[in-house]
Coordinates of C-alpha atoms in Angstrom, one line a residue:
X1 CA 0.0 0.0 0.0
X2 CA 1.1 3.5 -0.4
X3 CA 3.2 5.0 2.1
X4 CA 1.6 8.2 2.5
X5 CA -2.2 6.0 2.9
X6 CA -0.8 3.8 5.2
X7 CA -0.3 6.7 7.1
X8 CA -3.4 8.6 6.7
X9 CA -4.7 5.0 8.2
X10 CA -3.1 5.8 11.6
X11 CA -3.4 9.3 11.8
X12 CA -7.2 8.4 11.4
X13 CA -7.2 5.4 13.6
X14 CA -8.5 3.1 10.9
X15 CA -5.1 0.6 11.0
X16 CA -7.3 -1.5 14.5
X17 CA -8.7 -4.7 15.0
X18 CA -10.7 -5.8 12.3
X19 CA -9.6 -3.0 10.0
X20 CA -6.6 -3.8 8.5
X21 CA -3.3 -6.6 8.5
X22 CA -1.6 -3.8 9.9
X23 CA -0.2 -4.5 13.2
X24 CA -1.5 -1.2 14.5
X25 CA -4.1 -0.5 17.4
X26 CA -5.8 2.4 19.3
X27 CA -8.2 3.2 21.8
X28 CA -11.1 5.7 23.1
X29 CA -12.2 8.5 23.1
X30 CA -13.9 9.1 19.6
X31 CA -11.3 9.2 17.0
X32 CA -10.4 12.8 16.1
X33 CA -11.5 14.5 12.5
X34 CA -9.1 13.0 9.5
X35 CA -6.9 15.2 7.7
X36 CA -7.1 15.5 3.9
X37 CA -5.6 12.1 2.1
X38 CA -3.4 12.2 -0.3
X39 CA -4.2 13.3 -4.1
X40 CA -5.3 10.7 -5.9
X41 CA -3.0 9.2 -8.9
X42 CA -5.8 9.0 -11.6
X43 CA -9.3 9.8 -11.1
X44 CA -11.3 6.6 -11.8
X45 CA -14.8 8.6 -11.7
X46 CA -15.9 9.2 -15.2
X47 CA -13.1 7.4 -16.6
X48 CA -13.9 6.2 -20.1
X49 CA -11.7 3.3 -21.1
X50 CA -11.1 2.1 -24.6
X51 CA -13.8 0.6 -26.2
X52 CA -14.3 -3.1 -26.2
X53 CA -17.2 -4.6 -29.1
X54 CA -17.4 -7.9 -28.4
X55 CA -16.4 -8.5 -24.4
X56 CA -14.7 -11.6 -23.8
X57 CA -15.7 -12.6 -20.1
X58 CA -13.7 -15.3 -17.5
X59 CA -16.1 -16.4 -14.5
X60 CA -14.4 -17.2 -11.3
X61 CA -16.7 -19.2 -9.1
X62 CA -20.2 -20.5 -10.4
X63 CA -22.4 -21.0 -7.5
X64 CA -25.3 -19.9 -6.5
X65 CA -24.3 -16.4 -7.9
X66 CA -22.3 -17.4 -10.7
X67 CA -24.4 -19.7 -12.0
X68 CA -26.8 -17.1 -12.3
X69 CA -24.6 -14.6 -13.8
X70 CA -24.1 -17.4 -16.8
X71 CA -27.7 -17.9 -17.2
X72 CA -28.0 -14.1 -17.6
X73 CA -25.2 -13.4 -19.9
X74 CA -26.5 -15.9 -23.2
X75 CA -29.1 -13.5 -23.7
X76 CA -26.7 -10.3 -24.3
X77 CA -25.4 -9.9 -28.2
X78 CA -21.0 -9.2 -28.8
X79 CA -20.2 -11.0 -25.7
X80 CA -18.1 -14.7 -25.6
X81 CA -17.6 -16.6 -22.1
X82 CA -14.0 -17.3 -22.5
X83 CA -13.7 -19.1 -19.4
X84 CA -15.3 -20.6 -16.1
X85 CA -13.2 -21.2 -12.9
X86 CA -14.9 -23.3 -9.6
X87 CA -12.6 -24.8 -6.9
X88 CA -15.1 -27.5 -7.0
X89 CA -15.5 -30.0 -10.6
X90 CA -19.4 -30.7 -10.0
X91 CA -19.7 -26.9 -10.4
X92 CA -17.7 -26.6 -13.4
X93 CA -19.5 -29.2 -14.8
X94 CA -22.9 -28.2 -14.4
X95 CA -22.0 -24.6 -15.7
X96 CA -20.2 -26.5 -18.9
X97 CA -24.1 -28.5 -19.8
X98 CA -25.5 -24.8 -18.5
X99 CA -23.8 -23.7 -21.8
X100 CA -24.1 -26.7 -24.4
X101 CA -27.0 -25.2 -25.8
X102 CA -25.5 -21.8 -26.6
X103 CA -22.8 -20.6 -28.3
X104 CA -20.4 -20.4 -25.9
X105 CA -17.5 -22.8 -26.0
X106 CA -15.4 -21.6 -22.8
X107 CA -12.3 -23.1 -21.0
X108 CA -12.8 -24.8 -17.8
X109 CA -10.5 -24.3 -14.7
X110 CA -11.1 -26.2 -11.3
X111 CA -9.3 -28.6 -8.7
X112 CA -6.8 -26.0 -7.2
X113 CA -7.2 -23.5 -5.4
X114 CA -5.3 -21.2 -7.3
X115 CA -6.9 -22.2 -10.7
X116 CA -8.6 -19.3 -10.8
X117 CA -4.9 -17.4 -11.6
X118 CA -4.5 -19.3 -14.6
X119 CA -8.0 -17.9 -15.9
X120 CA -6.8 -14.5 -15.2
X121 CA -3.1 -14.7 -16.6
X122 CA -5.0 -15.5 -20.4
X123 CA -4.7 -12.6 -22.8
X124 CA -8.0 -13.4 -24.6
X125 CA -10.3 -11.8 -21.4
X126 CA -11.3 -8.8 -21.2
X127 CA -13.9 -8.8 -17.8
X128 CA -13.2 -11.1 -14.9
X129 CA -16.9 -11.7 -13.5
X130 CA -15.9 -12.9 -9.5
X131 CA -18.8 -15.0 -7.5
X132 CA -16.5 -16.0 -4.6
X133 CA -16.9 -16.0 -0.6
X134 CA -16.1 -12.9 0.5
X135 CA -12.4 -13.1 1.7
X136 CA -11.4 -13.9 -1.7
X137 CA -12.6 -11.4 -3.8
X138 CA -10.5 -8.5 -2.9
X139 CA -7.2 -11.1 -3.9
X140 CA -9.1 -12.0 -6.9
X141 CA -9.5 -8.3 -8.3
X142 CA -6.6 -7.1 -7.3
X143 CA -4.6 -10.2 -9.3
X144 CA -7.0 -9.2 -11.9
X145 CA -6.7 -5.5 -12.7
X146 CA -3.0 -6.6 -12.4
X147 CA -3.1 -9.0 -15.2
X148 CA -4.7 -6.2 -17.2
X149 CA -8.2 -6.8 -17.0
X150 CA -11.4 -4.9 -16.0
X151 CA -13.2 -6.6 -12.9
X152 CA -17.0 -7.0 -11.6
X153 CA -17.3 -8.5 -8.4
X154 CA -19.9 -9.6 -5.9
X155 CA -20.3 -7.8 -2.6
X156 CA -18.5 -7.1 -0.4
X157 CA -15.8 -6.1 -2.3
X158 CA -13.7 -6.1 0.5
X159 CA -13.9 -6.9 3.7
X160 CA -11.1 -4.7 5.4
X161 CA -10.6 -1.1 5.2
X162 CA -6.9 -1.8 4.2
X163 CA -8.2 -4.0 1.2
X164 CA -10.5 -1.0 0.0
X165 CA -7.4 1.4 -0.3
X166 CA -5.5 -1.6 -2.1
X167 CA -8.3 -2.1 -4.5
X168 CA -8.5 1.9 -4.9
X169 CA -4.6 2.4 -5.4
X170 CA -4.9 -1.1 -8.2
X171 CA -7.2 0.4 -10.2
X172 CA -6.1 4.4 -10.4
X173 CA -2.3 2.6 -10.9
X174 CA -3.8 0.0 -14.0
X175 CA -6.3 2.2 -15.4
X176 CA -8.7 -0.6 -15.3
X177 CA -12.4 -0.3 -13.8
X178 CA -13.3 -2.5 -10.6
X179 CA -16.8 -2.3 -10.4
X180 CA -19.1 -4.3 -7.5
X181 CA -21.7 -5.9 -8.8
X182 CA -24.2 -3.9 -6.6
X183 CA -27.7 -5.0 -8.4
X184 CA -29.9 -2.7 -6.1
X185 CA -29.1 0.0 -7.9
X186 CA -31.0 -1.3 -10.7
X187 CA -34.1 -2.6 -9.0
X188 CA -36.8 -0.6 -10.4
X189 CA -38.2 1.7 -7.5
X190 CA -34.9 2.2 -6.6
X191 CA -34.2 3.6 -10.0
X192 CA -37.1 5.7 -10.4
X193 CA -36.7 7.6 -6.9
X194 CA -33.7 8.4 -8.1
X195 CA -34.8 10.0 -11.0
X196 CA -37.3 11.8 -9.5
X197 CA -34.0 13.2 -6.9
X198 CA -32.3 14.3 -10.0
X199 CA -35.2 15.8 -11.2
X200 CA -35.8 18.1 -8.0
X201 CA -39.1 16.1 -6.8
X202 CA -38.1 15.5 -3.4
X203 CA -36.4 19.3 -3.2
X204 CA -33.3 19.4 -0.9
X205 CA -33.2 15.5 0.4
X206 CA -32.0 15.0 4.3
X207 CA -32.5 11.6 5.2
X208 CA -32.2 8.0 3.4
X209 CA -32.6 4.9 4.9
X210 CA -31.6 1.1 4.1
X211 CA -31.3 -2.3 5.2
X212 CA -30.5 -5.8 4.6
X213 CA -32.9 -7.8 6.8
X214 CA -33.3 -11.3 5.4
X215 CA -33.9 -14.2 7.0
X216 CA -31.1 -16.7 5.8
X217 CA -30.2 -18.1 9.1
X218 CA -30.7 -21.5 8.1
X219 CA -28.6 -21.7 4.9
X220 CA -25.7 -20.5 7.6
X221 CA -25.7 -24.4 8.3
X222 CA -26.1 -26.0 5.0
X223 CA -22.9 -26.9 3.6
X224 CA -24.1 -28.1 0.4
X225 CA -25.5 -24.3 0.0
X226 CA -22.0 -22.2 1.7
X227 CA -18.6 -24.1 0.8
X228 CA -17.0 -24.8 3.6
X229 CA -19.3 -22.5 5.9
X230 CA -17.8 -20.0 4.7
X231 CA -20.6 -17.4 5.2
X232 CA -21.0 -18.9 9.2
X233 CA -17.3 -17.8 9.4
X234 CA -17.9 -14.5 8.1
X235 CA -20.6 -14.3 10.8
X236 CA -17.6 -14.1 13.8
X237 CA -17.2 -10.6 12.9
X238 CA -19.8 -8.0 14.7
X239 CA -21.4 -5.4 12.4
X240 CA -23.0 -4.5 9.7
X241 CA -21.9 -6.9 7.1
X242 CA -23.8 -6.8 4.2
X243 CA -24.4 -2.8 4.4
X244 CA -23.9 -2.1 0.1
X245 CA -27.6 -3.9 -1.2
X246 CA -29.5 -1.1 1.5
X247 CA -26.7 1.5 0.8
X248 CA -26.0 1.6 -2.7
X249 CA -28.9 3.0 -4.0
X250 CA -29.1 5.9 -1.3
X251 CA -25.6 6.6 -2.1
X252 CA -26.5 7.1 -5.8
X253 CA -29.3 9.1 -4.5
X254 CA -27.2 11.9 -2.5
X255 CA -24.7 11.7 -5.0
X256 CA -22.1 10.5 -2.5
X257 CA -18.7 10.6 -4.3
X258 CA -19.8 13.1 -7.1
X259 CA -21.6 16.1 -4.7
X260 CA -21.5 14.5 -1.4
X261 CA -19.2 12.3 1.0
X262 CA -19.7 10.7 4.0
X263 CA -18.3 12.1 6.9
X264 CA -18.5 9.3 9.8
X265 CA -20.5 6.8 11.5
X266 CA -22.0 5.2 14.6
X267 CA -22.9 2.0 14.9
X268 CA -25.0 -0.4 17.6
X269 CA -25.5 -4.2 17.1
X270 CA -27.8 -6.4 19.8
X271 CA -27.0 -9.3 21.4
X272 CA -26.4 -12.4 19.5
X273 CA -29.5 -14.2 20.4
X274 CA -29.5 -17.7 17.8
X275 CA -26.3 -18.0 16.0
X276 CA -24.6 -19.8 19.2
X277 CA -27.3 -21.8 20.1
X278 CA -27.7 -23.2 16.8
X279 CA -23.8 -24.2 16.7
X280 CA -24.3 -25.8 20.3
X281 CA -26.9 -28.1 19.1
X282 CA -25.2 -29.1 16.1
X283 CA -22.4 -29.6 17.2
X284 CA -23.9 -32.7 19.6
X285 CA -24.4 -34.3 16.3
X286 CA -22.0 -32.9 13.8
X287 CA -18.6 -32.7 14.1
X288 CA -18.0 -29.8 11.8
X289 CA -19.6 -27.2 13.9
X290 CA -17.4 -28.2 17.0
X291 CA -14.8 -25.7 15.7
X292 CA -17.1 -22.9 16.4
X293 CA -18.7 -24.0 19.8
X294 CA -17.4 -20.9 22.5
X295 CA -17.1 -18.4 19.7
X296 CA -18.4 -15.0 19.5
X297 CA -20.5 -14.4 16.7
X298 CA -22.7 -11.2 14.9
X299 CA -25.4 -9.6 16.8
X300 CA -28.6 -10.2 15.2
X301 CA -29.6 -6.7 14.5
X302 CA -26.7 -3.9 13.8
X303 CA -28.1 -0.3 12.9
X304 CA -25.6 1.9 11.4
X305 CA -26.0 5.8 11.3
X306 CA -23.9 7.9 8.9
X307 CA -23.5 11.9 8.9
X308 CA -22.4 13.1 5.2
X309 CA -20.3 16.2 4.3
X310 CA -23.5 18.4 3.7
X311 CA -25.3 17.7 6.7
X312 CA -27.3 14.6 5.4
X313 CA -28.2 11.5 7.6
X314 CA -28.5 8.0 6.2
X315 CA -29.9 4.9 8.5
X316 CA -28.9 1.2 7.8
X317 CA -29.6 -1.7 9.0
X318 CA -28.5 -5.6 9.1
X319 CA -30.2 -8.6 10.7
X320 CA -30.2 -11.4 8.4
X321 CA -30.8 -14.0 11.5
X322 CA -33.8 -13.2 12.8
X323 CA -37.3 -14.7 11.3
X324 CA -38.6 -11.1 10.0
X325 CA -39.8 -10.4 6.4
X326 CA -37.5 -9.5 3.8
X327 CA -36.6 -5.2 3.6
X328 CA -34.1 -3.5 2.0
X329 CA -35.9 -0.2 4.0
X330 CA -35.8 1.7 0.7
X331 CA -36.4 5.5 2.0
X332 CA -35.9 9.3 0.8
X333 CA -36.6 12.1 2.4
X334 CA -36.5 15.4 1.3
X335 CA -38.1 18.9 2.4
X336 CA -40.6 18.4 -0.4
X337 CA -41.4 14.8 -0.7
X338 CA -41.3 10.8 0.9
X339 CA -40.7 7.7 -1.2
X340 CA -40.6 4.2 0.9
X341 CA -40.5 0.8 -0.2
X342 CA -40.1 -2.3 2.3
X343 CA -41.7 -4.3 4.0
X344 CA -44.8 -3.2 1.5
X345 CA -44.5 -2.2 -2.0
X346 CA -43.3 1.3 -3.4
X347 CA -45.0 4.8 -2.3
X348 CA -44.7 8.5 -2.6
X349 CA -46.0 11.0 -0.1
X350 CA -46.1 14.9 -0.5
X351 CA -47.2 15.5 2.6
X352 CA -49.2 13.6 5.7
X353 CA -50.1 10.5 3.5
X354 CA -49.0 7.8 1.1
X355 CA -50.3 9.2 -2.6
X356 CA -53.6 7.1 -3.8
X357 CA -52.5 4.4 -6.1
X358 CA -53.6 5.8 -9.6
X359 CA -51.4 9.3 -8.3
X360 CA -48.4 6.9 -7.7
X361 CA -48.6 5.6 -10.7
X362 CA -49.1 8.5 -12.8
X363 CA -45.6 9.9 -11.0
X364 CA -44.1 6.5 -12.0
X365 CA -44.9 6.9 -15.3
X366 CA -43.6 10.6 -15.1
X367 CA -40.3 9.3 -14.2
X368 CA -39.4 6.1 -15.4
X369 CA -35.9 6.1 -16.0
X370 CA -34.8 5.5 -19.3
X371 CA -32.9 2.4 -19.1
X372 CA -36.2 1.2 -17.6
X373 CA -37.8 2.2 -20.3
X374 CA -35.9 0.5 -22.9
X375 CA -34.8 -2.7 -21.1
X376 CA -37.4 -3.4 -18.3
X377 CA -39.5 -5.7 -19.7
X378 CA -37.1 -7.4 -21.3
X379 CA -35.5 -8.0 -18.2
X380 CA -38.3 -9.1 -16.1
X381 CA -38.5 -11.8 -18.6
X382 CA -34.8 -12.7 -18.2
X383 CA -35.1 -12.5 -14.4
X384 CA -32.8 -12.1 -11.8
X385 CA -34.3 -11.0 -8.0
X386 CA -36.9 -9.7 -10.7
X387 CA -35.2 -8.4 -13.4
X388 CA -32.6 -5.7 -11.9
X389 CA -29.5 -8.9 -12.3
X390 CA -30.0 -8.3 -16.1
X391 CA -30.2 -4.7 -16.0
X392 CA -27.2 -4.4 -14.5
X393 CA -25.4 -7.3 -16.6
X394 CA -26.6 -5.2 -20.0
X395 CA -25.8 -1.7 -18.5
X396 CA -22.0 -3.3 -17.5
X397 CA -21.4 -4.4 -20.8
X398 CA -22.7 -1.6 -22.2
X399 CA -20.8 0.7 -21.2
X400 CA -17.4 -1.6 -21.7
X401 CA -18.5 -1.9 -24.6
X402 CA -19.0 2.0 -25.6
X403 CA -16.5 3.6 -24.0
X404 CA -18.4 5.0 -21.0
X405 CA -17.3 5.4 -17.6
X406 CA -19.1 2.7 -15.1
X407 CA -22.1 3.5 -12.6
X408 CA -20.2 2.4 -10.3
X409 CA -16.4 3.1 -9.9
X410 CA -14.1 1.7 -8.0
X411 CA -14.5 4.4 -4.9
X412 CA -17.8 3.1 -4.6
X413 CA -17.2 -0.1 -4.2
X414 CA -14.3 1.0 -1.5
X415 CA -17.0 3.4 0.4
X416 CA -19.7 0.8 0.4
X417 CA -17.6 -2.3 1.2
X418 CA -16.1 0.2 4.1
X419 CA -18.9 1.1 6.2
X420 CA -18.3 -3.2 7.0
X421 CA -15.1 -3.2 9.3
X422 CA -15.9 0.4 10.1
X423 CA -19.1 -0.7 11.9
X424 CA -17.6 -3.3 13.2
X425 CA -14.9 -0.9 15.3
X426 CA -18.0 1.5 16.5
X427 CA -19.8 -1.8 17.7
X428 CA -16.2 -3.0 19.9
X429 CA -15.7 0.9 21.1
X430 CA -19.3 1.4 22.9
X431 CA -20.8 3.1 19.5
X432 CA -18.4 5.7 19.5
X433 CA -18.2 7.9 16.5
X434 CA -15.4 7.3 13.5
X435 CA -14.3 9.1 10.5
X436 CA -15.1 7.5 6.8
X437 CA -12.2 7.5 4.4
X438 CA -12.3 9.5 1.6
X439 CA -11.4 6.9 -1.1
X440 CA -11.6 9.7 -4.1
X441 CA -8.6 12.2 -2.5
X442 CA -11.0 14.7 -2.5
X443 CA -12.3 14.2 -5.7
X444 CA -16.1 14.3 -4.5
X445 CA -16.3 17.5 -4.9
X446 CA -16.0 18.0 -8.5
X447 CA -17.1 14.1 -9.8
X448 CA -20.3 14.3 -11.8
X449 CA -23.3 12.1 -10.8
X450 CA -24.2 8.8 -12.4
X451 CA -25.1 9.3 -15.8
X452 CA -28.7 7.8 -16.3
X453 CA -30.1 9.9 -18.9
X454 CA -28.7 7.3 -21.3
X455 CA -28.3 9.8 -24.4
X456 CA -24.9 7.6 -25.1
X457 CA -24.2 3.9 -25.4
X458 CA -27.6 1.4 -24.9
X459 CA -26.3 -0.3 -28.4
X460 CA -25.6 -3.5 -26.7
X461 CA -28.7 -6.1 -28.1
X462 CA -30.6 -8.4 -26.2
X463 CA -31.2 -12.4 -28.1
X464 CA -33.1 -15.2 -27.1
X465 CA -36.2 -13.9 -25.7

């Protein structure tokens, strides 16, 4: 890591437990306000890399997300799946008859765990697509952009505040995008409030809220569904873990990295009420979970609170243990209008109440985005959590393949992957307050928004529907 960031790390007191490798530590009070970072090398926001027509992809891990991501991709026109990587054969082999009746004739890597390099060290790829546990996809990008190619990886991105600035410094140094494959941002209510921001609906917004409560406590034991528990070992750290599907959207929203930029947090998690318990009764019958018996593990509900440059609040929450109904707590709030979604289906409110249905969806019709327009019913009938997988898959391409700079940049993957081990310090130190990086050196300040107006690019065609 850069010198000059590594140091920025302990001024700010970001190099503790659960932070970084660093073998740094510090204490209470409240860590103090962060001094400017250091300028950035290359600005990554509204980069435009050269164009690519026909994108030549390399899949590394095809599991429950991956093999999704294949299913998606047959139906998009100038790509090629080059190659498919799985630690496991039986995966490999169920993507390979996944493919037979396509056109795609890919290369197959599996057995080691390091066959995923070999994938990445081919000159003939142009996107490495990563569906991994967690701990390996910040290794796996960074040995990508390395090897020259552009990367799209599954959340977290990283899992370590150290990690995010390595992932940041990779991609300014190689000139090659890192995007998280953050689909909320293309779920359809989320899209269409924030159109309606950029068009001035809501007036001057000062709260969002969002959340990942989902109740997959039971696939935390299943080892045909998590390799090697993998996501029951992610589950020893305490905080809010899976913060980018609530915050990604907001972010996009306030325009944080291109207007806005979070200025620090708070976070509170409960008690860990079911996640031990569980691992005591299995373990009576199950040797595997006996490696786990006595440790400490996630409290089932963590809310996070985060105070932005301008003044703005943003909410989130995490409980994916307890048995609630799904909600990604989808909410903007401005001085002139509400919009909510979760647990009940998308509203708008001008005032004391919700807006009748027929005045909803007049407004929704008002401002549909326009990559909704163009591309939502066609992916609806792709699928994907309803459509927004595709939407996101066709956008990506897209704009590789036009020359456009990414909806989401590397700093946005940093940020959002970030607000992870810097929850997890507030929760250890009593809830006290800490500073949020500024992974753009600065940058925020002058990056433009998200492009959505879609006046360039959308040539990329849609087959096999």
């Amino acid at each position: 890591m850069n010198k000059k960031r590594r140091d920025f790390l302990k001024l700010t007191g970001l190099a503790g437990a659960g932070l970084t490798t660093a073998p740094f530590s510090y204490g209470l009070p409240t860590v103090t306000q962060a001094p400017r970072p250091p300028k950035q090398t290359f600005n990554m926001c509204g980069y435009s890399a050269p164009k690519i027509d026909t994108v030549r992809i390399g899949y590394i891990g095809v599991g429950n997300r991956g093999a999704g991501a294949l299913q998606r991709i047959v139906h998009l026109e100038n790509v090629v799946v080059q190659a498919v990587c799985d630690i496991r054969p039986e995966r490999v082999e169920q993507a390979r008859k996944s493919l037979e009746k396509t056109a795609h004739r890919p290369t197959y890597y599996s057995g080691k765990a390091d066959s995923w390099k070999s994938l990445c060290d081919r000159k003939d790829i142009d996107l490495i697509y990563i569906c991994t546990p967690w701990n390996l996809h910040t290794p796996m990008a960074l040995y990508a952009m390395e090897q020259g190619k552009h990367v799209a990886c599954e959340i977290p991105i990283a899992t370590t505040v150290d990690d995010c600035w390595k992932l940041v410094e990779t991609s300014e140094r190689t000139k090659r995008h890192c995007m998280m494959l953050e689909n909320c941002c293309y779920d359809f209510f989320e899209l269409l409030t924030l159109n309606m921001a950029r068009q001035g609906f809501f007036g001057e917004l000062v709260h969002v809220e969002g959340a990942y409560i989902h109740d997959i406590f039971d696939s935390f034991f299943d080892k045909s569904k998590r390799y090697d528990l993998w996501r029951l070992k992610e589950n020893q750290r305490n905080g809010n873990l899976y913060p980018t599907h609530g915050l990604g959207p907001i972010a996009q929203v306030l325009d944080i990295n291109r207007g806005d930029q979070m200025d620090y947090l708070v976070a509170m998690s409960s008690q860990d009420f079911m996640i031990s318990k569980k691992i005591n009764e299995l373990s009576a019958q199950d040797a595997d979970f006996k490696p786990f018996q006595g440790k400490s593990f996630r409290g089932n509900m963590n809310t996070t609170t985060i105070r932005t440059k301008k003044g703005r609040t943003i909410m989130l929450q995490h409980d994916v243990s307890s048995p609630r109904p799904y909600s990604r707590l989808h909410l903007v709030s401005g001085t002139k209008a509400t919009a909510q979604k979760y647990p009940l289906p998308g509203r708008i409110s001008t005032g004391h109440e919700w807006l009748s249905e027929t005045a909803y969806q007049e407004l929704e019709k008002k401002y549909q985005p326009e990559i909704v327009k163009r591309v939502g019913e066609l992916a609806k009938q792709v699928g994907g959590h309803g459509g927004m997988d595709f939407l996101m898959d066709w956008r990506l391409i897209d704009c590789l393949r036009n020359g456009l700079p990414l909806d989401q940049d590397v700093y946005d993957a940093a940020l959002w992957s970030s607000i992870g081990p810097l929850s997890e310090w507030s929760v250890a130190h009593r809830s006290n307050s800490i500073d949020v990086p500024d992974f753009t050196g600065g940058s925020w300040k002058t990056n433009k928004p998200v492009d959505i107006s879609l006046t360039t690019g959308g040539t990329t065609g849609i087959k096999g529907l």
